[in-house]
GROMACS .gro file of C-alpha atoms in nm:
model
  429
    1UNK     CA    1  -0.210   0.041  -0.024
    2UNK     CA    2  -0.294  -0.291   0.097
    3UNK     CA    3  -0.329  -0.477   0.422
    4UNK     CA    4  -0.063  -0.410   0.651
    5UNK     CA    5   0.004  -0.638   0.937
    6UNK     CA    6   0.098  -0.397   1.200
    7UNK     CA    7   0.415  -0.523   1.355
    8UNK     CA    8   0.407  -0.332   1.688
    9UNK     CA    9   0.282  -0.533   1.982
   10UNK     CA   10   0.062  -0.232   2.064
   11UNK     CA   11  -0.161  -0.284   1.760
   12UNK     CA   12  -0.509  -0.357   1.833
   13UNK     CA   13  -0.645  -0.427   1.483
   14UNK     CA   14  -0.523  -0.483   1.130
   15UNK     CA   15  -0.536  -0.185   0.918
   16UNK     CA   16  -0.635  -0.236   0.561
   17UNK     CA   17  -0.562   0.034   0.298
   18UNK     CA   18  -0.362   0.108  -0.012
   19UNK     CA   19  -0.348   0.384  -0.265
   20UNK     CA   20  -0.355   0.131  -0.558
   21UNK     CA   21  -0.191   0.084  -0.893
   22UNK     CA   22  -0.314   0.305  -1.177
   23UNK     CA   23  -0.298   0.039  -1.457
   24UNK     CA   24  -0.351   0.118  -1.825
   25UNK     CA   25  -0.471  -0.161  -2.053
   26UNK     CA   26  -0.285  -0.251  -2.370
   27UNK     CA   27  -0.516  -0.051  -2.613
   28UNK     CA   28  -0.519   0.245  -2.362
   29UNK     CA   29  -0.142   0.239  -2.363
   30UNK     CA   30  -0.133   0.265  -2.745
   31UNK     CA   31  -0.356   0.564  -2.729
   32UNK     CA   32  -0.175   0.724  -2.435
   33UNK     CA   33   0.184   0.623  -2.533
   34UNK     CA   34   0.309   0.977  -2.634
   35UNK     CA   35   0.162   1.116  -2.320
   36UNK     CA   36   0.306   0.856  -2.092
   37UNK     CA   37   0.650   0.891  -2.244
   38UNK     CA   38   0.663   1.267  -2.187
   39UNK     CA   39   0.901   1.399  -1.927
   40UNK     CA   40   1.262   1.519  -1.902
   41UNK     CA   41   1.513   1.656  -1.651
   42UNK     CA   42   1.787   1.903  -1.761
   43UNK     CA   43   2.011   1.892  -1.472
   44UNK     CA   44   2.319   1.665  -1.466
   45UNK     CA   45   2.530   1.510  -1.182
   46UNK     CA   46   2.225   1.475  -0.957
   47UNK     CA   47   2.268   1.360  -0.622
   48UNK     CA   48   1.979   1.497  -0.406
   49UNK     CA   49   1.853   1.400  -0.046
   50UNK     CA   50   1.521   1.475   0.101
   51UNK     CA   51   1.329   1.390   0.419
   52UNK     CA   52   0.995   1.210   0.402
   53UNK     CA   53   0.711   1.129   0.636
   54UNK     CA   54   0.623   0.775   0.692
   55UNK     CA   55   0.277   0.719   0.822
   56UNK     CA   56   0.065   0.420   0.776
   57UNK     CA   57   0.345   0.267   0.558
   58UNK     CA   58   0.332   0.532   0.292
   59UNK     CA   59   0.621   0.761   0.179
   60UNK     CA   60   0.508   1.127   0.161
   61UNK     CA   61   0.733   1.429   0.080
   62UNK     CA   62   0.688   1.795  -0.029
   63UNK     CA   63   0.714   1.894  -0.387
   64UNK     CA   64   0.662   2.224  -0.581
   65UNK     CA   65   0.428   2.268  -0.863
   66UNK     CA   66   0.521   2.521  -1.156
   67UNK     CA   67   0.755   2.716  -0.920
   68UNK     CA   68   0.485   2.745  -0.656
   69UNK     CA   69   0.577   2.932  -0.340
   70UNK     CA   70   0.402   2.676  -0.108
   71UNK     CA   71   0.472   2.304  -0.095
   72UNK     CA   72   0.245   2.024  -0.174
   73UNK     CA   73   0.239   1.684  -0.013
   74UNK     CA   74   0.270   1.393  -0.270
   75UNK     CA   75   0.295   1.012  -0.209
   76UNK     CA   76   0.591   0.820  -0.379
   77UNK     CA   77   0.433   0.530  -0.569
   78UNK     CA   78   0.643   0.307  -0.794
   79UNK     CA   79   0.309   0.119  -0.868
   80UNK     CA   80   0.125   0.405  -1.028
   81UNK     CA   81   0.191   0.437  -1.400
   82UNK     CA   82   0.144   0.806  -1.403
   83UNK     CA   83   0.166   1.085  -1.163
   84UNK     CA   84  -0.159   1.183  -1.004
   85UNK     CA   85  -0.268   1.538  -0.902
   86UNK     CA   86  -0.586   1.637  -0.701
   87UNK     CA   87  -0.877   1.812  -0.866
   88UNK     CA   88  -0.792   2.123  -0.649
   89UNK     CA   89  -0.434   2.134  -0.800
   90UNK     CA   90  -0.578   2.104  -1.142
   91UNK     CA   91  -0.803   2.398  -1.094
   92UNK     CA   92  -0.538   2.595  -0.905
   93UNK     CA   93  -0.287   2.580  -1.191
   94UNK     CA   94  -0.546   2.565  -1.460
   95UNK     CA   95  -0.404   2.236  -1.598
   96UNK     CA   96  -0.538   2.168  -1.935
   97UNK     CA   97  -0.696   1.828  -2.010
   98UNK     CA   98  -0.480   1.663  -2.271
   99UNK     CA   99  -0.669   1.325  -2.282
  100UNK     CA  100  -0.935   1.115  -2.113
  101UNK     CA  101  -0.919   0.752  -2.083
  102UNK     CA  102  -0.995   0.453  -1.861
  103UNK     CA  103  -0.775   0.328  -1.582
  104UNK     CA  104  -0.803   0.067  -1.320
  105UNK     CA  105  -0.669   0.069  -0.961
  106UNK     CA  106  -0.517  -0.230  -0.789
  107UNK     CA  107  -0.867  -0.377  -0.724
  108UNK     CA  108  -0.930  -0.362  -1.092
  109UNK     CA  109  -1.206  -0.102  -1.032
  110UNK     CA  110  -1.232   0.103  -1.359
  111UNK     CA  111  -1.302   0.468  -1.418
  112UNK     CA  112  -1.261   0.741  -1.689
  113UNK     CA  113  -1.003   0.980  -1.566
  114UNK     CA  114  -0.871   1.309  -1.736
  115UNK     CA  115  -0.499   1.342  -1.802
  116UNK     CA  116  -0.298   1.654  -1.807
  117UNK     CA  117   0.077   1.767  -1.835
  118UNK     CA  118   0.255   1.946  -1.550
  119UNK     CA  119   0.506   2.192  -1.674
  120UNK     CA  120   0.742   2.146  -1.375
  121UNK     CA  121   0.737   1.931  -1.054
  122UNK     CA  122   1.031   2.018  -0.827
  123UNK     CA  123   1.146   1.734  -0.610
  124UNK     CA  124   1.428   1.783  -0.370
  125UNK     CA  125   1.564   2.064  -0.572
  126UNK     CA  126   1.546   1.873  -0.910
  127UNK     CA  127   1.304   1.998  -1.173
  128UNK     CA  128   1.100   1.740  -1.376
  129UNK     CA  129   0.950   1.901  -1.697
  130UNK     CA  130   0.649   1.813  -1.883
  131UNK     CA  131   0.544   1.488  -1.691
  132UNK     CA  132   0.187   1.363  -1.745
  133UNK     CA  133  -0.055   1.317  -1.459
  134UNK     CA  134  -0.409   1.181  -1.405
  135UNK     CA  135  -0.645   1.424  -1.232
  136UNK     CA  136  -0.828   1.240  -0.941
  137UNK     CA  137  -1.047   1.321  -0.654
  138UNK     CA  138  -0.795   1.227  -0.365
  139UNK     CA  139  -1.084   1.265  -0.100
  140UNK     CA  140  -1.272   0.984  -0.231
  141UNK     CA  141  -1.253   0.783   0.095
  142UNK     CA  142  -1.194   0.880   0.455
  143UNK     CA  143  -0.868   0.677   0.424
  144UNK     CA  144  -0.719   0.882   0.143
  145UNK     CA  145  -0.826   1.204   0.331
  146UNK     CA  146  -0.629   1.084   0.634
  147UNK     CA  147  -0.297   1.120   0.433
  148UNK     CA  148  -0.379   1.470   0.345
  149UNK     CA  149  -0.204   1.453   0.016
  150UNK     CA  150  -0.227   1.655  -0.300
  151UNK     CA  151  -0.091   1.409  -0.548
  152UNK     CA  152   0.123   1.098  -0.639
  153UNK     CA  153   0.464   1.073  -0.786
  154UNK     CA  154   0.438   0.779  -1.028
  155UNK     CA  155   0.661   0.563  -1.235
  156UNK     CA  156   0.653   0.799  -1.536
  157UNK     CA  157   0.865   1.050  -1.329
  158UNK     CA  158   1.055   0.813  -1.112
  159UNK     CA  159   1.207   0.634  -1.415
  160UNK     CA  160   1.368   0.966  -1.531
  161UNK     CA  161   1.633   0.921  -1.255
  162UNK     CA  162   1.819   0.588  -1.264
  163UNK     CA  163   1.909   0.544  -0.897
  164UNK     CA  164   1.698   0.587  -0.593
  165UNK     CA  165   1.776   0.483  -0.220
  166UNK     CA  166   1.504   0.482   0.043
  167UNK     CA  167   1.612   0.457   0.419
  168UNK     CA  168   1.283   0.376   0.591
  169UNK     CA  169   1.450   0.399   0.945
  170UNK     CA  170   1.592   0.752   0.902
  171UNK     CA  171   1.317   0.860   0.670
  172UNK     CA  172   1.572   0.975   0.415
  173UNK     CA  173   1.567   0.934   0.037
  174UNK     CA  174   1.852   0.989  -0.207
  175UNK     CA  175   1.817   0.995  -0.581
  176UNK     CA  176   2.100   1.020  -0.837
  177UNK     CA  177   2.193   0.984  -1.187
  178UNK     CA  178   2.512   0.798  -1.084
  179UNK     CA  179   2.530   0.466  -0.919
  180UNK     CA  180   2.558   0.480  -0.537
  181UNK     CA  181   2.880   0.380  -0.359
  182UNK     CA  182   2.838   0.012  -0.255
  183UNK     CA  183   3.108   0.060   0.023
  184UNK     CA  184   2.966  -0.071   0.349
  185UNK     CA  185   2.685  -0.287   0.180
  186UNK     CA  186   2.795  -0.601   0.391
  187UNK     CA  187   2.460  -0.791   0.362
  188UNK     CA  188   2.279  -0.718   0.038
  189UNK     CA  189   2.002  -0.891  -0.123
  190UNK     CA  190   1.971  -0.857  -0.499
  191UNK     CA  191   1.622  -0.878  -0.678
  192UNK     CA  192   1.623  -0.852  -1.058
  193UNK     CA  193   1.323  -0.700  -1.211
  194UNK     CA  194   1.174  -0.653  -1.552
  195UNK     CA  195   0.966  -0.344  -1.655
  196UNK     CA  196   0.595  -0.381  -1.735
  197UNK     CA  197   0.446  -0.187  -2.040
  198UNK     CA  198   0.368   0.075  -1.770
  199UNK     CA  199   0.740   0.083  -1.675
  200UNK     CA  200   0.664  -0.041  -1.337
  201UNK     CA  201   0.911  -0.299  -1.185
  202UNK     CA  202   0.788  -0.661  -1.168
  203UNK     CA  203   0.965  -0.926  -0.990
  204UNK     CA  204   0.944  -1.301  -0.962
  205UNK     CA  205   0.861  -1.472  -0.639
  206UNK     CA  206   0.911  -1.842  -0.594
  207UNK     CA  207   0.686  -2.024  -0.339
  208UNK     CA  208   0.791  -2.343  -0.167
  209UNK     CA  209   1.065  -2.384  -0.437
  210UNK     CA  210   0.813  -2.467  -0.705
  211UNK     CA  211   0.561  -2.214  -0.799
  212UNK     CA  212   0.668  -1.889  -0.967
  213UNK     CA  213   0.449  -1.590  -0.932
  214UNK     CA  214   0.484  -1.234  -1.061
  215UNK     CA  215   0.439  -0.932  -0.849
  216UNK     CA  216   0.472  -0.548  -0.908
  217UNK     CA  217   0.696  -0.345  -0.677
  218UNK     CA  218   0.438  -0.102  -0.540
  219UNK     CA  219   0.571   0.157  -0.291
  220UNK     CA  220   0.230   0.306  -0.287
  221UNK     CA  221   0.106   0.001  -0.101
  222UNK     CA  222   0.116  -0.040   0.277
  223UNK     CA  223   0.094  -0.402   0.267
  224UNK     CA  224   0.367  -0.684   0.220
  225UNK     CA  225   0.295  -0.945  -0.031
  226UNK     CA  226  -0.053  -0.923  -0.193
  227UNK     CA  227  -0.158  -1.163  -0.445
  228UNK     CA  228  -0.474  -1.254  -0.649
  229UNK     CA  229  -0.714  -1.536  -0.588
  230UNK     CA  230  -0.600  -1.694  -0.909
  231UNK     CA  231  -0.246  -1.722  -0.763
  232UNK     CA  232  -0.394  -1.872  -0.459
  233UNK     CA  233  -0.558  -2.138  -0.666
  234UNK     CA  234  -0.228  -2.226  -0.803
  235UNK     CA  235  -0.059  -2.250  -0.476
  236UNK     CA  236  -0.352  -2.469  -0.345
  237UNK     CA  237  -0.327  -2.709  -0.627
  238UNK     CA  238   0.047  -2.777  -0.527
  239UNK     CA  239  -0.063  -2.784  -0.145
  240UNK     CA  240  -0.417  -2.865  -0.065
  241UNK     CA  241  -0.343  -2.825   0.304
  242UNK     CA  242  -0.199  -2.469   0.269
  243UNK     CA  243  -0.309  -2.289   0.603
  244UNK     CA  244  -0.553  -1.998   0.543
  245UNK     CA  245  -0.773  -1.742   0.718
  246UNK     CA  246  -1.067  -1.589   0.541
  247UNK     CA  247  -1.135  -1.227   0.533
  248UNK     CA  248  -1.506  -1.101   0.490
  249UNK     CA  249  -1.621  -0.755   0.423
  250UNK     CA  250  -1.434  -0.452   0.268
  251UNK     CA  251  -1.125  -0.639   0.183
  252UNK     CA  252  -0.929  -0.356   0.029
  253UNK     CA  253  -0.962   0.005  -0.060
  254UNK     CA  254  -0.808   0.141  -0.375
  255UNK     CA  255  -0.783   0.476  -0.557
  256UNK     CA  256  -1.110   0.422  -0.718
  257UNK     CA  257  -1.304   0.296  -0.419
  258UNK     CA  258  -1.365   0.009  -0.184
  259UNK     CA  259  -1.377  -0.347  -0.294
  260UNK     CA  260  -1.632  -0.571  -0.103
  261UNK     CA  261  -1.598  -0.946  -0.094
  262UNK     CA  262  -1.385  -1.234   0.028
  263UNK     CA  263  -1.007  -1.254   0.067
  264UNK     CA  264  -0.759  -1.479   0.222
  265UNK     CA  265  -0.445  -1.460   0.423
  266UNK     CA  266  -0.221  -1.782   0.377
  267UNK     CA  267   0.119  -1.919   0.506
  268UNK     CA  268   0.364  -2.079   0.299
  269UNK     CA  269   0.675  -2.275   0.399
  270UNK     CA  270   0.935  -2.063   0.194
  271UNK     CA  271   0.928  -1.764  -0.015
  272UNK     CA  272   1.228  -1.665  -0.231
  273UNK     CA  273   1.261  -1.322  -0.414
  274UNK     CA  274   1.598  -1.281  -0.562
  275UNK     CA  275   1.853  -1.427  -0.341
  276UNK     CA  276   1.637  -1.362  -0.031
  277UNK     CA  277   1.449  -1.644   0.135
  278UNK     CA  278   1.184  -1.608   0.402
  279UNK     CA  279   1.065  -1.889   0.616
  280UNK     CA  280   0.691  -1.920   0.690
  281UNK     CA  281   0.574  -1.597   0.550
  282UNK     CA  282   0.205  -1.494   0.521
  283UNK     CA  283   0.060  -1.359   0.201
  284UNK     CA  284  -0.270  -1.191   0.131
  285UNK     CA  285  -0.502  -1.284  -0.163
  286UNK     CA  286  -0.798  -1.083  -0.259
  287UNK     CA  287  -1.064  -1.092  -0.539
  288UNK     CA  288  -0.978  -0.893  -0.842
  289UNK     CA  289  -0.641  -0.770  -0.705
  290UNK     CA  290  -0.334  -0.694  -0.908
  291UNK     CA  291  -0.034  -0.875  -0.732
  292UNK     CA  292   0.200  -0.642  -0.555
  293UNK     CA  293   0.475  -0.598  -0.291
  294UNK     CA  294   0.470  -0.289  -0.079
  295UNK     CA  295   0.616  -0.107   0.208
  296UNK     CA  296   0.494  -0.370   0.455
  297UNK     CA  297   0.795  -0.580   0.336
  298UNK     CA  298   1.040  -0.330   0.184
  299UNK     CA  299   1.004  -0.116   0.492
  300UNK     CA  300   1.227  -0.377   0.679
  301UNK     CA  301   1.525  -0.272   0.458
  302UNK     CA  302   1.712  -0.003   0.292
  303UNK     CA  303   1.570   0.001  -0.055
  304UNK     CA  304   1.779   0.067  -0.351
  305UNK     CA  305   1.616   0.096  -0.698
  306UNK     CA  306   1.855   0.069  -0.985
  307UNK     CA  307   1.681   0.132  -1.329
  308UNK     CA  308   1.992   0.084  -1.537
  309UNK     CA  309   2.074  -0.269  -1.413
  310UNK     CA  310   1.717  -0.360  -1.356
  311UNK     CA  311   1.765  -0.470  -1.001
  312UNK     CA  312   1.649  -0.384  -0.647
  313UNK     CA  313   1.904  -0.414  -0.365
  314UNK     CA  314   1.796  -0.463   0.003
  315UNK     CA  315   2.006  -0.383   0.301
  316UNK     CA  316   1.859  -0.513   0.633
  317UNK     CA  317   1.788  -0.254   0.878
  318UNK     CA  318   1.817  -0.511   1.170
  319UNK     CA  319   1.955  -0.865   1.219
  320UNK     CA  320   1.618  -1.004   1.269
  321UNK     CA  321   1.411  -1.158   0.987
  322UNK     CA  322   1.110  -0.937   0.904
  323UNK     CA  323   0.793  -0.991   1.090
  324UNK     CA  324   0.497  -0.976   0.864
  325UNK     CA  325   0.232  -1.041   1.095
  326UNK     CA  326   0.131  -0.966   1.458
  327UNK     CA  327  -0.152  -0.991   1.711
  328UNK     CA  328  -0.511  -0.891   1.653
  329UNK     CA  329  -0.861  -0.935   1.771
  330UNK     CA  330  -0.962  -1.051   1.426
  331UNK     CA  331  -1.148  -0.750   1.293
  332UNK     CA  332  -1.087  -0.418   1.127
  333UNK     CA  333  -1.274  -0.092   1.156
  334UNK     CA  334  -1.351   0.193   0.912
  335UNK     CA  335  -1.531   0.530   0.929
  336UNK     CA  336  -1.872   0.631   0.799
  337UNK     CA  337  -1.807   0.991   0.721
  338UNK     CA  338  -2.181   1.081   0.662
  339UNK     CA  339  -2.297   0.927   0.985
  340UNK     CA  340  -1.979   1.009   1.174
  341UNK     CA  341  -1.937   0.676   1.344
  342UNK     CA  342  -1.696   0.385   1.353
  343UNK     CA  343  -1.802   0.041   1.217
  344UNK     CA  344  -1.661  -0.308   1.169
  345UNK     CA  345  -1.564  -0.345   0.805
  346UNK     CA  346  -1.377  -0.674   0.802
  347UNK     CA  347  -1.394  -0.996   1.014
  348UNK     CA  348  -1.133  -1.267   0.998
  349UNK     CA  349  -1.262  -1.625   0.997
  350UNK     CA  350  -1.168  -1.793   1.222
  351UNK     CA  351  -1.069  -1.540   1.485
  352UNK     CA  352  -1.184  -1.416   1.842
  353UNK     CA  353  -1.415  -1.164   1.679
  354UNK     CA  354  -1.578  -1.433   1.457
  355UNK     CA  355  -1.621  -1.683   1.723
  356UNK     CA  356  -1.801  -1.430   1.952
  357UNK     CA  357  -2.044  -1.330   1.663
  358UNK     CA  358  -1.907  -0.992   1.567
  359UNK     CA  359  -2.040  -0.891   1.231
  360UNK     CA  360  -1.940  -0.666   0.941
  361UNK     CA  361  -2.128  -0.335   0.942
  362UNK     CA  362  -2.171  -0.343   1.324
  363UNK     CA  363  -2.165   0.003   1.461
  364UNK     CA  364  -1.929   0.063   1.748
  365UNK     CA  365  -2.086   0.255   2.028
  366UNK     CA  366  -1.855   0.181   2.329
  367UNK     CA  367  -1.508   0.059   2.388
  368UNK     CA  368  -1.381  -0.028   2.733
  369UNK     CA  369  -1.645   0.169   2.899
  370UNK     CA  370  -1.590   0.477   2.684
  371UNK     CA  371  -1.881   0.588   2.480
  372UNK     CA  372  -1.805   0.633   2.109
  373UNK     CA  373  -2.055   0.880   1.983
  374UNK     CA  374  -2.010   1.116   1.700
  375UNK     CA  375  -1.659   1.075   1.560
  376UNK     CA  376  -1.477   1.340   1.378
  377UNK     CA  377  -1.263   1.265   1.069
  378UNK     CA  378  -0.970   1.390   1.253
  379UNK     CA  379  -1.021   1.158   1.537
  380UNK     CA  380  -1.064   0.861   1.301
  381UNK     CA  381  -0.742   0.966   1.107
  382UNK     CA  382  -0.535   0.979   1.447
  383UNK     CA  383  -0.657   0.622   1.528
  384UNK     CA  384  -0.544   0.508   1.177
  385UNK     CA  385  -0.193   0.578   1.276
  386UNK     CA  386  -0.215   0.493   1.637
  387UNK     CA  387  -0.514   0.234   1.722
  388UNK     CA  388  -0.475   0.323   2.093
  389UNK     CA  389  -0.661   0.639   2.032
  390UNK     CA  390  -0.987   0.426   2.072
  391UNK     CA  391  -0.871   0.077   2.168
  392UNK     CA  392  -0.607   0.141   2.427
  393UNK     CA  393  -0.296  -0.083   2.454
  394UNK     CA  394  -0.438  -0.386   2.646
  395UNK     CA  395  -0.459  -0.731   2.512
  396UNK     CA  396  -0.829  -0.740   2.592
  397UNK     CA  397  -1.118  -0.512   2.507
  398UNK     CA  398  -1.488  -0.488   2.603
  399UNK     CA  399  -1.678  -0.383   2.290
  400UNK     CA  400  -2.030  -0.269   2.240
  401UNK     CA  401  -2.195  -0.244   1.906
  402UNK     CA  402  -2.529  -0.148   1.763
  403UNK     CA  403  -2.696  -0.391   1.523
  404UNK     CA  404  -3.054  -0.364   1.410
  405UNK     CA  405  -3.145  -0.127   1.692
  406UNK     CA  406  -3.003  -0.354   1.950
  407UNK     CA  407  -2.677  -0.319   2.157
  408UNK     CA  408  -2.461  -0.616   2.184
  409UNK     CA  409  -2.152  -0.671   2.395
  410UNK     CA  410  -1.837  -0.860   2.325
  411UNK     CA  411  -1.524  -0.936   2.534
  412UNK     CA  412  -1.235  -1.005   2.311
  413UNK     CA  413  -0.873  -1.118   2.364
  414UNK     CA  414  -0.604  -1.039   2.129
  415UNK     CA  415  -0.433  -1.352   1.965
  416UNK     CA  416  -0.138  -1.385   1.724
  417UNK     CA  417  -0.265  -1.375   1.381
  418UNK     CA  418  -0.078  -1.704   1.309
  419UNK     CA  419  -0.329  -1.883   1.535
  420UNK     CA  420  -0.623  -1.779   1.311
  421UNK     CA  421  -0.469  -1.963   1.017
  422UNK     CA  422  -0.582  -2.324   0.985
  423UNK     CA  423  -0.674  -2.586   0.720
  424UNK     CA  424  -0.972  -2.504   0.496
  425UNK     CA  425  -1.157  -2.806   0.344
  426UNK     CA  426  -1.178  -2.872  -0.022
  427UNK     CA  427  -1.401  -2.644  -0.219
  428UNK     CA  428  -1.291  -2.334  -0.016
  429UNK     CA  429  -1.291  -2.125  -0.325
   0.00000   0.00000   0.00000
């Protein structure tokens, strides 16, 4: 998942997290081709509905593995080339390793991962046979632990059914082997896509009527539009005065770990995707990131994926244009599981937090008079989905942090994120 500008006015900080795309390089795809193309369904005339949880902008639902009595929680992720199962599931079902190869997540972090084949994954009553899966440690970061998931449904399974409809408002998903009835689709935006070598949908985004950029459709991402620094450089060559705000620290977290460095959030005049145009949207740009569009954007619509016609249709949930950013104090927090404390992991420059001198890795010891001592993982996870757990709902906070043995105090007022964005001088990169 990626940075998700929390849209509620109750939000205190900007949460940053994403599961990440499991990318296979060209030579790896050749070696893994037969495994990747495995999978079949035997049922016909499919029209299934299922409910899903939607926390932290990720779609999570129950599946059964090999006719298991109990359900397992899986993330729905069009941006993952393969299904993924936890190491625990692989052990429980004695899944046999079929291959081992290198993959990369959305941060382009690489790692050698074993692959297996699952005899039967049951989703909403439909059985998907012999689909391949990567075996991974899904407790790699506290953020992944917060979702309490056992695996990921990836593109190699999703492509076996041609039509998917996701209603984020009602938390209902429908998938079918027949086209959906289009009666009632009064306002529909159509976005054509092509399939990457990993069978992941890729769409073209046009910025300010001139620059064309390619993005993967990644429903395993909590962000909206997330680009690479190379894409940002292209946009800056067109518009040297493009408004930006800098992000410093742990700029993103993927399936294979945390990415440290520098990122940016920029504002453009117009963004066009298919026949949908957005005015003055913001986009995130991070180092070594694969460009994606996630639920931070698609969650504003009813999302329809049509593999046969290679198009995505979007039906607005409201009459309002999507709000892709909100208010913030200009910092993010994360959790040190070993030390059991909260710390500042990202600072926005400029922002209220940056102006007052808050720094990355500052340990949080008190918020609004409440001492923050030993924090459990459960408490941190609750705060991920409701920042008011620690920060309350006020537009002001008194924050005490520990740095080099000293306790420092900060008084911060929340500001619209759009006010952080300013003009960076030449040589910003």
